[in-house]
PDB file of C-alpha atoms and ligand atoms in Angstrom:
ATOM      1  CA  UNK A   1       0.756 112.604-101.957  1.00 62.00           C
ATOM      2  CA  UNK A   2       2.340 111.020 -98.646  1.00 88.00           C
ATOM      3  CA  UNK A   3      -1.114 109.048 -98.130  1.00 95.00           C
ATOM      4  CA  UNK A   4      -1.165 106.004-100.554  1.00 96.00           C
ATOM      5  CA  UNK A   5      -4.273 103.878-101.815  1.00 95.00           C
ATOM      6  CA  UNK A   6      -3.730 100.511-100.850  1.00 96.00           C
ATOM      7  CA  UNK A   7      -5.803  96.851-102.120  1.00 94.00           C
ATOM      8  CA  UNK A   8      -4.328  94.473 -99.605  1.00 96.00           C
ATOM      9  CA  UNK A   9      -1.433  92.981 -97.982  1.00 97.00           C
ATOM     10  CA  UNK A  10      -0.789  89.701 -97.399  1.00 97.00           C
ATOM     11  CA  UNK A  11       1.943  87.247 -97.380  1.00 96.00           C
ATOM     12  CA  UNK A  12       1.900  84.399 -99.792  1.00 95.00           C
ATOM     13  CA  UNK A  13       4.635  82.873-102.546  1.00 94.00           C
ATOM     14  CA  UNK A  14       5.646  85.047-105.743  1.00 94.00           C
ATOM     15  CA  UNK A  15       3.822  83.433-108.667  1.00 92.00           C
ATOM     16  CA  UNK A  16       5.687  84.523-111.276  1.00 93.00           C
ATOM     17  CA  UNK A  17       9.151  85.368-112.779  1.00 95.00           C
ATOM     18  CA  UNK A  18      12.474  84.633-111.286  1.00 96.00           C
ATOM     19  CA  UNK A  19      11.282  84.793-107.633  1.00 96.00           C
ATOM     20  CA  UNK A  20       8.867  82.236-108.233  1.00 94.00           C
ATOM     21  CA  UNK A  21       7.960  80.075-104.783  1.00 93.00           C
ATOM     22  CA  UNK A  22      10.045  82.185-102.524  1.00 95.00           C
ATOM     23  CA  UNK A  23       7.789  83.101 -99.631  1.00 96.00           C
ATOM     24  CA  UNK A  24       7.072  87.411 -99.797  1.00 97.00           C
ATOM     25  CA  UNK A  25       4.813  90.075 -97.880  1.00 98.00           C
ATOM     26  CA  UNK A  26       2.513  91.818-101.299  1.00 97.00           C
ATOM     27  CA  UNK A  27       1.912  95.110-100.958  1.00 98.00           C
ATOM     28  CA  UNK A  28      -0.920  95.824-102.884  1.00 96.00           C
ATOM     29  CA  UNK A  29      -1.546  99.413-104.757  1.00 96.00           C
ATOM     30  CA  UNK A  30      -4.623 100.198-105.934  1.00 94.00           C
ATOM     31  CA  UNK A  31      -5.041 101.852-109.829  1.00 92.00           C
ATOM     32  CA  UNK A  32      -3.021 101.721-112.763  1.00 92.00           C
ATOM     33  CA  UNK A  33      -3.211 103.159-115.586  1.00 87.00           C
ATOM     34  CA  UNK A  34      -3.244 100.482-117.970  1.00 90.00           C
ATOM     35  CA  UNK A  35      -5.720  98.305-119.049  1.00 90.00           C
ATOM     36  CA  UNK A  36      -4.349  94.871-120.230  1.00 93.00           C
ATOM     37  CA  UNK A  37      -7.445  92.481-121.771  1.00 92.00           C
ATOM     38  CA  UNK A  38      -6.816  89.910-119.266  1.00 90.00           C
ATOM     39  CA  UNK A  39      -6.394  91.513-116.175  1.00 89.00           C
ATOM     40  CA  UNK A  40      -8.721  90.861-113.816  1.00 77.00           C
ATOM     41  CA  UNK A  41      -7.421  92.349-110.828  1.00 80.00           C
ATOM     42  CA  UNK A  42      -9.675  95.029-108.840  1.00 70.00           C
ATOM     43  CA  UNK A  43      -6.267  96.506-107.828  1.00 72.00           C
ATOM     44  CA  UNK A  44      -6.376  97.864-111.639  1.00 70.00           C
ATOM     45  CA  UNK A  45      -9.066 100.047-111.043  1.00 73.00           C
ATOM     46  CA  UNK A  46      -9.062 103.808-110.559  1.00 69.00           C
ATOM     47  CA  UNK A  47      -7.726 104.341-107.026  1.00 58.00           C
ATOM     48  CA  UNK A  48     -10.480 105.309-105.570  1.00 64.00           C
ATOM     49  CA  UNK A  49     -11.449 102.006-103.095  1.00 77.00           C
ATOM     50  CA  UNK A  50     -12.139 103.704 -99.436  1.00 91.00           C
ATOM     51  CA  UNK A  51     -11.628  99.962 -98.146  1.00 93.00           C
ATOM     52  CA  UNK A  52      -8.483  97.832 -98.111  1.00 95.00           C
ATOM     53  CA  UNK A  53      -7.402  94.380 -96.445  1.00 96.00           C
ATOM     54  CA  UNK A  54      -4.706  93.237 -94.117  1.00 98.00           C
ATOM     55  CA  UNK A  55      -4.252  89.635 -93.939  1.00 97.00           C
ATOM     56  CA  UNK A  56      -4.927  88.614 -90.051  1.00 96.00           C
ATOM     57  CA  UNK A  57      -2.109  86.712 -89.494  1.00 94.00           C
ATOM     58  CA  UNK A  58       0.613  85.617 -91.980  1.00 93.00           C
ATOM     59  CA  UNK A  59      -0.989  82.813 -93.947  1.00 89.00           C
ATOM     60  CA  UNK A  60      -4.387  82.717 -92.288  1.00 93.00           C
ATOM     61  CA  UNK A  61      -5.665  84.524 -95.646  1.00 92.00           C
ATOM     62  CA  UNK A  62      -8.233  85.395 -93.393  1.00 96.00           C
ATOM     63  CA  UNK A  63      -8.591  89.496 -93.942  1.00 97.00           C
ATOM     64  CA  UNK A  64      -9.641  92.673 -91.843  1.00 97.00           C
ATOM     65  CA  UNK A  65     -10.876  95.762 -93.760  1.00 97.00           C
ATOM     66  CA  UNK A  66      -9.165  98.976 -92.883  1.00 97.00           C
ATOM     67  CA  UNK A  67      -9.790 102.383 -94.355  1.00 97.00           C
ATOM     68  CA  UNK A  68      -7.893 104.211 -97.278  1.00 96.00           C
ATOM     69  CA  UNK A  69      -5.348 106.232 -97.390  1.00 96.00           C
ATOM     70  CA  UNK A  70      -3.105 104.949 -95.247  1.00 97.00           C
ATOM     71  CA  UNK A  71       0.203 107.181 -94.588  1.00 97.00           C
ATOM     72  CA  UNK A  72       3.985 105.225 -94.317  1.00 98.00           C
ATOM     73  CA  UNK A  73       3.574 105.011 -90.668  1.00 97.00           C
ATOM     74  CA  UNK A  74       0.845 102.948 -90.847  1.00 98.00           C
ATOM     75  CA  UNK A  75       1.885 101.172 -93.465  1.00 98.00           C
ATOM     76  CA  UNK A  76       5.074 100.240 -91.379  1.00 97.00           C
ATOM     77  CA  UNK A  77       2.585  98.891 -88.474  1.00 98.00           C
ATOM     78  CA  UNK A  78       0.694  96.717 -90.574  1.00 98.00           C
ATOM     79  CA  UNK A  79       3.775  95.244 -92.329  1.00 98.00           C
ATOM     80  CA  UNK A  80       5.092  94.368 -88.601  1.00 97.00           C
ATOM     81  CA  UNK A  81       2.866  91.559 -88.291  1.00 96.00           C
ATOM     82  CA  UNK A  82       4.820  89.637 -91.379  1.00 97.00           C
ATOM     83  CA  UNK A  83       7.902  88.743 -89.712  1.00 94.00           C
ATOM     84  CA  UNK A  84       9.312  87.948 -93.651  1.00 94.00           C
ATOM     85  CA  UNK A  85      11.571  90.693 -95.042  1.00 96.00           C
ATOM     86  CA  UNK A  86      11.255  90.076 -98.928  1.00 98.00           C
ATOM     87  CA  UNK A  87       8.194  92.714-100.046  1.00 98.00           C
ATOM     88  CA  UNK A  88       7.086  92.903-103.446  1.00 98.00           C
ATOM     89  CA  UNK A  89       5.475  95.919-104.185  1.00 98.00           C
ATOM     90  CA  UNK A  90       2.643  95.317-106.956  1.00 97.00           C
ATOM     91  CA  UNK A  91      -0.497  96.623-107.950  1.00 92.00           C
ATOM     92  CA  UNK A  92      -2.143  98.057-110.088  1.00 91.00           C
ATOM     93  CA  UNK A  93       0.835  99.773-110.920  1.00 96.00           C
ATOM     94  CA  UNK A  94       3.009 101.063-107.719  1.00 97.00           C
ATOM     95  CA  UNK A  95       4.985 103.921-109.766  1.00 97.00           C
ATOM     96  CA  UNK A  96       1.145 105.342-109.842  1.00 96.00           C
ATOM     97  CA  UNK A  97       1.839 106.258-106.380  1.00 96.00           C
ATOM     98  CA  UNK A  98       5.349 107.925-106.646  1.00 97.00           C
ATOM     99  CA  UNK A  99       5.307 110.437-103.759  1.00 97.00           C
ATOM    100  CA  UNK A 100       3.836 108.216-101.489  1.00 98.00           C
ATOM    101  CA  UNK A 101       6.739 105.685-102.801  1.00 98.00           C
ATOM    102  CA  UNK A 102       9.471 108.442-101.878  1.00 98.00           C
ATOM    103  CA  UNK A 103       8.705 109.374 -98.960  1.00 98.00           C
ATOM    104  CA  UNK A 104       7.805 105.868 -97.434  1.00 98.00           C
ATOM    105  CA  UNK A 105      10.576 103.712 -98.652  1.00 98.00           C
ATOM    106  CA  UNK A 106      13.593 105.450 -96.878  1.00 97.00           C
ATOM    107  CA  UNK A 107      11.709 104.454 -93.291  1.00 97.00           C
ATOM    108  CA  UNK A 108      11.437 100.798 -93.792  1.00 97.00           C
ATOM    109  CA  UNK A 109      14.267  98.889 -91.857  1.00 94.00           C
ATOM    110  CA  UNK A 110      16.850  98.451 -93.912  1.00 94.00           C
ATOM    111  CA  UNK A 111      16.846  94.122 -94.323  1.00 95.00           C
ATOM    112  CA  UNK A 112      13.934  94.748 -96.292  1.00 97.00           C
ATOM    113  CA  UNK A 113      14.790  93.210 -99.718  1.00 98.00           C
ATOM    114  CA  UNK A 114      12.521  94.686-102.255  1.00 98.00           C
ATOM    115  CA  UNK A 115      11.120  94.005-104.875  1.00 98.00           C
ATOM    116  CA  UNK A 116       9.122  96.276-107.775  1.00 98.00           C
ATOM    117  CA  UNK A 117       6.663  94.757-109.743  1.00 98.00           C
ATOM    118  CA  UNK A 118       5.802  96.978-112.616  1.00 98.00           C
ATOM    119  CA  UNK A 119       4.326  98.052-115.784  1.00 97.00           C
ATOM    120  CA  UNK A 120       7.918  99.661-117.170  1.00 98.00           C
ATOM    121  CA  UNK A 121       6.193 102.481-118.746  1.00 97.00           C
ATOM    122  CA  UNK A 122       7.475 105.414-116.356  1.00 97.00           C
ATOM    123  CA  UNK A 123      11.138 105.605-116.638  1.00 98.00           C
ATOM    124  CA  UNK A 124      11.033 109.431-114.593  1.00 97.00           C
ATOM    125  CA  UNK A 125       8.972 108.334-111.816  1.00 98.00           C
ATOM    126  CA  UNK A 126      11.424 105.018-111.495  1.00 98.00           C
ATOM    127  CA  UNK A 127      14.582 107.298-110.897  1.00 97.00           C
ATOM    128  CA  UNK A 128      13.308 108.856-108.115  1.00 98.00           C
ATOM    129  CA  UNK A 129      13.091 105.396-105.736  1.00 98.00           C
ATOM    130  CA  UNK A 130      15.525 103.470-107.734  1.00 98.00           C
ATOM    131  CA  UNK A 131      17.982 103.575-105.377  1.00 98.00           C
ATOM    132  CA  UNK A 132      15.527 102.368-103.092  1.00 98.00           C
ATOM    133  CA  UNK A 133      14.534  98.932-104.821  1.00 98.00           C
ATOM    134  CA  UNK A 134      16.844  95.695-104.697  1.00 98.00           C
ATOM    135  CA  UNK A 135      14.883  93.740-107.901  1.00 98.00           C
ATOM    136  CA  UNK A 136      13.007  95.222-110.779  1.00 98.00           C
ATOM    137  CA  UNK A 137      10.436  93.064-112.557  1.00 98.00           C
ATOM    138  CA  UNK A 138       9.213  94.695-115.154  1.00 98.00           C
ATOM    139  CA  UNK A 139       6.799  93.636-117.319  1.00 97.00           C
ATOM    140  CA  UNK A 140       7.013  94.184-121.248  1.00 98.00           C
ATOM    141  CA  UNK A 141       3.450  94.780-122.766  1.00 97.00           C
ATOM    142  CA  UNK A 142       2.970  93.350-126.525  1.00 98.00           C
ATOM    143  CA  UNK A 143       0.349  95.949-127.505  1.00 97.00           C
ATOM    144  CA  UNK A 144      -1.449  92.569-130.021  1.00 97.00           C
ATOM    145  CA  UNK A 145      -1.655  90.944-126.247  1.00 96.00           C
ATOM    146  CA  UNK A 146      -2.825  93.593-124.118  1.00 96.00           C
ATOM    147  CA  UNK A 147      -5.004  95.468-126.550  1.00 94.00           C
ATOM    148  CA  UNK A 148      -3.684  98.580-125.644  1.00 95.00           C
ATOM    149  CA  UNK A 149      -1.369 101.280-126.891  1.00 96.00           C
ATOM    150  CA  UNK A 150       2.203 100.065-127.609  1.00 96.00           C
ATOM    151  CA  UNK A 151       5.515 101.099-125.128  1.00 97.00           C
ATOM    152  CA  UNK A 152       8.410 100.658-126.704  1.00 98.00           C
ATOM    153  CA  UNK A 153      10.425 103.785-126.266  1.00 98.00           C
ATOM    154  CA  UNK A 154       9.147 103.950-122.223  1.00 98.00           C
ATOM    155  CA  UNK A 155       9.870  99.976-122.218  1.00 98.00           C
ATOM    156  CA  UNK A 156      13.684 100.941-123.469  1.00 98.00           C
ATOM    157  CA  UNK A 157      14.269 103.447-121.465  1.00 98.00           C
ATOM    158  CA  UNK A 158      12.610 102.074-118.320  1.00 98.00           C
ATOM    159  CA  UNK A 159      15.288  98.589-118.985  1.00 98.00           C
ATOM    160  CA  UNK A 160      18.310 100.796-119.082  1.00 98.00           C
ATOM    161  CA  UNK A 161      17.462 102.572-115.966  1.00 98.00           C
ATOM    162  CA  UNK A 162      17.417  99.070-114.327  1.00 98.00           C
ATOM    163  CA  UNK A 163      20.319  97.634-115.367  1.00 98.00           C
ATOM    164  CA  UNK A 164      22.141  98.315-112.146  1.00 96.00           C
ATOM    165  CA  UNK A 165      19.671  96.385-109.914  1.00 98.00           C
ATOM    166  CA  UNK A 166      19.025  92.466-110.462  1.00 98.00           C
ATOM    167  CA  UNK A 167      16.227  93.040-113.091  1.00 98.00           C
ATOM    168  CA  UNK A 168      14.397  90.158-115.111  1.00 98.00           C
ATOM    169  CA  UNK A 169      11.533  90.744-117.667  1.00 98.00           C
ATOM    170  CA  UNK A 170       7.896  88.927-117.868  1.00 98.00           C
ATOM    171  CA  UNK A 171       5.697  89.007-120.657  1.00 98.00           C
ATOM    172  CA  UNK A 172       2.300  87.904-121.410  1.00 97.00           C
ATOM    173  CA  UNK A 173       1.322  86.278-124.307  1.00 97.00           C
ATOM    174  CA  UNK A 174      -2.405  85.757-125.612  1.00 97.00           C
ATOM    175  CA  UNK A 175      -3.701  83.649-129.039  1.00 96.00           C
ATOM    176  CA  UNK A 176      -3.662  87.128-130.840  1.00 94.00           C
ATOM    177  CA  UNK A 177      -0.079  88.013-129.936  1.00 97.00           C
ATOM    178  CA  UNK A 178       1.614  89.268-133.598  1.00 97.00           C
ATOM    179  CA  UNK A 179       5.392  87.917-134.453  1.00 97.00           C
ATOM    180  CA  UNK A 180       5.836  91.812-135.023  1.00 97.00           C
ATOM    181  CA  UNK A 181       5.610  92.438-131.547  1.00 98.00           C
ATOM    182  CA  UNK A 182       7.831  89.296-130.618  1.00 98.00           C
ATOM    183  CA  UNK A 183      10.225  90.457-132.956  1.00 97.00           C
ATOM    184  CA  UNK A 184      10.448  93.698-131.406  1.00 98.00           C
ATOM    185  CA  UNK A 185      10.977  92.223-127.547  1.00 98.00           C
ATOM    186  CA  UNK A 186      13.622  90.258-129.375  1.00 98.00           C
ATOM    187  CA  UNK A 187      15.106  93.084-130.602  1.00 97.00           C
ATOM    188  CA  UNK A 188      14.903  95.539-127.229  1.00 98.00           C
ATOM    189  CA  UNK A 189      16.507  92.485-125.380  1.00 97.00           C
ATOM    190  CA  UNK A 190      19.399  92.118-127.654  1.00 96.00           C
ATOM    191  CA  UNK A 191      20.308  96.263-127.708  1.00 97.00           C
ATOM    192  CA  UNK A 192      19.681  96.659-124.558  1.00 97.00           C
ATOM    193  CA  UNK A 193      21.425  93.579-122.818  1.00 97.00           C
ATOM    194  CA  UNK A 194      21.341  90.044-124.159  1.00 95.00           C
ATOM    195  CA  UNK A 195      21.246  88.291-120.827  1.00 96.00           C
ATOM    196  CA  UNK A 196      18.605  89.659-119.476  1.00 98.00           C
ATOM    197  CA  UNK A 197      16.456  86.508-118.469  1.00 98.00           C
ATOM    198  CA  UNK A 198      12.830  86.889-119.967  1.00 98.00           C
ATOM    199  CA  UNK A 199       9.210  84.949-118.283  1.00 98.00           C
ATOM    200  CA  UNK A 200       6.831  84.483-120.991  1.00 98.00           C
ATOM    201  CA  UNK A 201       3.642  83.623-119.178  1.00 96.00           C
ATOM    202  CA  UNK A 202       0.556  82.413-121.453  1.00 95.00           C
ATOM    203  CA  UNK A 203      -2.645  85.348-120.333  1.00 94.00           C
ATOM    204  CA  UNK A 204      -4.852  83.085-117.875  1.00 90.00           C
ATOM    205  CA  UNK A 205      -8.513  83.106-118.853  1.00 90.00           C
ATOM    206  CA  UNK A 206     -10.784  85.663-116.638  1.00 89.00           C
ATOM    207  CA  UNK A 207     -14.241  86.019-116.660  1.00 88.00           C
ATOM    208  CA  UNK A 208     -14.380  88.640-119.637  1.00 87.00           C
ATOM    209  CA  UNK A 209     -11.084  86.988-121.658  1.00 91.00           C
ATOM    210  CA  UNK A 210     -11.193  83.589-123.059  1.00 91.00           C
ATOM    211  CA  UNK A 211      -7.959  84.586-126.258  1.00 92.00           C
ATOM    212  CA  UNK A 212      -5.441  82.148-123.519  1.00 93.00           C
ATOM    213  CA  UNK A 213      -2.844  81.005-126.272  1.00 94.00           C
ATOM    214  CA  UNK A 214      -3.682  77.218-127.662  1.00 93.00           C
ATOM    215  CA  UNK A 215      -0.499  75.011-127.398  1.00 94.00           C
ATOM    216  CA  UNK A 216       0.070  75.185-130.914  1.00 96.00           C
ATOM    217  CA  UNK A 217       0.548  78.932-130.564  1.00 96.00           C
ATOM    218  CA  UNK A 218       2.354  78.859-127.736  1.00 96.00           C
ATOM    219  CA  UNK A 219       5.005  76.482-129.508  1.00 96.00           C
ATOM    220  CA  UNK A 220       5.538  78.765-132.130  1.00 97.00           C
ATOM    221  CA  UNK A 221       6.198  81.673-130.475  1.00 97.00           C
ATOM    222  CA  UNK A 222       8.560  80.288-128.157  1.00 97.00           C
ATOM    223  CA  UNK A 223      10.387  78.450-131.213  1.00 97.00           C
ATOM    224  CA  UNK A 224      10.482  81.935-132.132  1.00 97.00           C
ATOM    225  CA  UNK A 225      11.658  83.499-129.184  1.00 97.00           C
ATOM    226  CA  UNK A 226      14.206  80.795-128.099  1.00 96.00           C
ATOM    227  CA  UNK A 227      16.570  81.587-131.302  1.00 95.00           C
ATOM    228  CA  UNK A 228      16.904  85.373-130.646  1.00 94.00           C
ATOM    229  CA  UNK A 229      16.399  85.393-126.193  1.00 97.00           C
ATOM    230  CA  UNK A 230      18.887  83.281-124.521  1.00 96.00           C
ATOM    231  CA  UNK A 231      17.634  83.585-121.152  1.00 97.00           C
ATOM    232  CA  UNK A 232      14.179  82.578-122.077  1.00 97.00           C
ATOM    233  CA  UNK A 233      11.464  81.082-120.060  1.00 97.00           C
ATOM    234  CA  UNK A 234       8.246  79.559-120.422  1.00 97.00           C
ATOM    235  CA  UNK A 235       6.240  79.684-116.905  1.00 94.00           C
ATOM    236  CA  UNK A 236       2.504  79.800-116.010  1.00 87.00           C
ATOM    237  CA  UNK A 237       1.216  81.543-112.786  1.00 81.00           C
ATOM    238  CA  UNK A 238       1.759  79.416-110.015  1.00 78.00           C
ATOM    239  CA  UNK A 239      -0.320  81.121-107.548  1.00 76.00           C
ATOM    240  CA  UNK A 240      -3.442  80.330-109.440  1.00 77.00           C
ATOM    241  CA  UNK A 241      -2.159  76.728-110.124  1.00 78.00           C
ATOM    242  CA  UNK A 242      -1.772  76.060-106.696  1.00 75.00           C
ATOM    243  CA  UNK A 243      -5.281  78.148-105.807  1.00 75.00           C
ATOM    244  CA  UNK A 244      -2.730  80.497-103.291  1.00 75.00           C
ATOM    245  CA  UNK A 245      -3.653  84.086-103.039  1.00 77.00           C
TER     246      UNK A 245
HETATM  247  S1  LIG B   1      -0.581  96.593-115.949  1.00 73.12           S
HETATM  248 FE1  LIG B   1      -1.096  94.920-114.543  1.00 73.12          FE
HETATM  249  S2  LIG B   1      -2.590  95.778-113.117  1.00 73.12           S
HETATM  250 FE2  LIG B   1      -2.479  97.177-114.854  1.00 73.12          FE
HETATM  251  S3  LIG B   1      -4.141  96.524-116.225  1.00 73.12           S
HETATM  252 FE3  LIG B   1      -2.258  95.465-116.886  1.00 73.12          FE
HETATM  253  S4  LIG B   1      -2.275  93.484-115.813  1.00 73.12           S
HETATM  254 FE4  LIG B   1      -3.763  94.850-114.761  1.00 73.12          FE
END
């Protein structure tokens, strides 16, 4: 597909990982394939939104509506009205849209810096624009937090694709998040690469999850975590701290 399904675009700070603050254009992709507990993001849903939004101005978060798909022309018009060069790419889950992916990155002007944000569960489809991408955040999903199927074998094999780009990890953890599973990220980290430097974010509440990890918890799994990760970090989500889109 050369068309892609878009949710927005808009220009605000990252608000999580090791980019955190530094002003970026989102590009927003519509459907993923997962379905963590706490995500609440309509950009999650099947790909099938007719309507997307382009923020106005940069900053104004005021929006116009413009019709899906959208091919990488257009997509290259809309981004001209952000005059900032950092994109992060995020979704839903932008790998979803692979073809679009490989056929639009090579026309964006090359001081683009770019940056994935991803699931890290489709190792093949990340080969094919790697080359493309400057920074890989993937995300590791505990299958006690998400409530979903666990990814170990994709997560490994995702991570040692990325090792030649900068690449940091983020992980969410809920109340119901098993020591198994932070056992096994400790593990994967240390086989993989030791220094890789790892977000854990405590799951925000949404209006249909209320499991957000008591401090208590929290402590003890980062106790845990902190003897066997020694780039580890404990970070909440600053965008919706600060209220910022
Ligand atoms: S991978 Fe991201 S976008 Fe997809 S369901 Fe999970 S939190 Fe939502």
């Amino acid at each position: 597909m050369t068309h892609a399904v878009l949710n927005e675009i808009f220009s605000s700070y990252q608000g999580e990982g090791a980019f955190m603050g530094r002003p970026q254009v989102f590009v927003r992709f519509q459907g993923c394939s997962q379905r963590c507990r706490w995500c609440d993001t309509q950009a999650a849903l099947p790909s099938k939104r007719s309507i997307f939004r382009v923020e106005k101005t940069p900053q104004s978060m005021i929006f116009e509506d413009y019709p899906n798909p959208v091919t990488p022309q257009q997509l290259n018009t809309f981004l001209s009205r952000f005059s900032d060069r950092f994109l992060s790419l995020t979704g839903g889950e932008p790998l979803d849209q692979i073809d679009f992916l490989e056929t639009w990155l090579p026309t964006l002007h090359p001081d683009y810096e770019i940056l994935l944000e991803t699931a890290g569960t489709h190792p093949h489809l990340l080969e094919r624009i790697l080359s493309h991408i400057h920074i890989v955040s993937m995300d590791i999903k505990l299958p006690s937090s998400t409530g979903e199927k666990s990814h170990w074998e994709e997560h490994r094999a995702f991570l040692e694709k990325s090792l030649q780009k900068k690449l940091y990890i983020k992980c969410v953890v809920t109340e119901d998040t098993h020591d198994d599973d932070l056992f096994q990220l400790s593990s994967l980290i240390r086989e993989v690469r030791s220094n890789i430097p790892v977000y854990i974010q405590p799951a925000s509440p949404t209006p249909s999850f209320n499991d957000s990890p008591g401090q208590k918890s929290l402590i003890r799994q980062m106790n845990l975590l902190k003897k066997e990760i020694p780039r580890i970090f404990l970070i909440p989500q600053l965008h919706k701290t600060m209220g910022l889109l």
